Coordinates of C-alpha atoms in Angstrom, one line a residue:
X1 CA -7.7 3.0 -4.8
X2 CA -7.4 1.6 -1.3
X3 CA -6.2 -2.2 -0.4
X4 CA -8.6 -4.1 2.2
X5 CA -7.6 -3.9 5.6
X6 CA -7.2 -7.9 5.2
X7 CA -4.2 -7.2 3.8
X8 CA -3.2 -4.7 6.1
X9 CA -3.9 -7.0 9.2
X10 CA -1.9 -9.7 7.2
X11 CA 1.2 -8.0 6.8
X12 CA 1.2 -6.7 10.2
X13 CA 0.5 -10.2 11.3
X14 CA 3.3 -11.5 8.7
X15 CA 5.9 -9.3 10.2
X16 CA 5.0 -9.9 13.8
X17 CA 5.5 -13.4 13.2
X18 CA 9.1 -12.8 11.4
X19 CA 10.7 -10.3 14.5
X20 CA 9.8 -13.4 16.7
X21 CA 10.6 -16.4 14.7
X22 CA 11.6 -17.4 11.0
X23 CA 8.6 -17.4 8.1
X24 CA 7.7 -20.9 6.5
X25 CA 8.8 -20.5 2.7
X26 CA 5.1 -20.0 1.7
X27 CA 4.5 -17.3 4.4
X28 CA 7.6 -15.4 2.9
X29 CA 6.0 -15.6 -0.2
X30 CA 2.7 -14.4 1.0
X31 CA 4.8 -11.5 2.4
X32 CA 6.2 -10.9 -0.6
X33 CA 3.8 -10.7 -2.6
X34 CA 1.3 -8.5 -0.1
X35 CA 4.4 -5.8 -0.1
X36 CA 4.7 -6.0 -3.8
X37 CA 1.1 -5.3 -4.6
X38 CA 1.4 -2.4 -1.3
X39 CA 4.6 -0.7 -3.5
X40 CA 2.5 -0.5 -6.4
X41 CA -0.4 1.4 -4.9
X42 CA 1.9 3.7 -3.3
X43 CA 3.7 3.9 -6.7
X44 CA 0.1 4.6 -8.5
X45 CA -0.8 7.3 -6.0
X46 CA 2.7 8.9 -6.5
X47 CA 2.1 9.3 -9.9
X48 CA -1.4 10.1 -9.4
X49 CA -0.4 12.8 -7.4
X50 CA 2.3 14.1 -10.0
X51 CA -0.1 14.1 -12.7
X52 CA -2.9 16.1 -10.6
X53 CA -0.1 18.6 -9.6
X54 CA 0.6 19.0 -13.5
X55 CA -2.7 20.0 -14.0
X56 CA -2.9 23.0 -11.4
X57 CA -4.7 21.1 -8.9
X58 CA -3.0 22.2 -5.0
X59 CA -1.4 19.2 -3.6
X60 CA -0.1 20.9 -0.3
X61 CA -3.8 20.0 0.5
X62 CA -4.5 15.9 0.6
X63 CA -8.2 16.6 1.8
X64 CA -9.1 18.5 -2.3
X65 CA -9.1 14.6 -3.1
X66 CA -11.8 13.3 -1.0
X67 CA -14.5 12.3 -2.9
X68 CA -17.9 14.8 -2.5
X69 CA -20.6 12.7 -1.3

């Protein structure tokens, strides 16, 4: 599971915009709340990863996960 690169480009905008003034309330929300929902998908894989691991599969290798076409 992948988050769309909307997101992406928002935070990156978010934080641009905090190093070179101060967020409105609602865009330090927005922030928030994009971060929160970027922690859990790095959280998921994490365990994603864990659980593969447990069942033999060779995680020193990332590219055994791409999908076959």
């Amino acid at each position: 599971s992948t988050l769309p690169a909307e997101h992406y480009e928002k935070v990156d905008a978010l934080l641009a915009l905090k190093q070179q003034d101060s967020l409105t309330a609602e865009e330090q929300q927005t922030l928030e709340h994009l971060l929160q929902e970027y922690q859990a998908l790095i959280l998921r894989r994490g365990q994603a990863a864990v659980l593969l691991q447990r069942r033999g599969y060779d995680m020193s290798n990332p590219a055994v996960l791409n999908p076959v076409p």
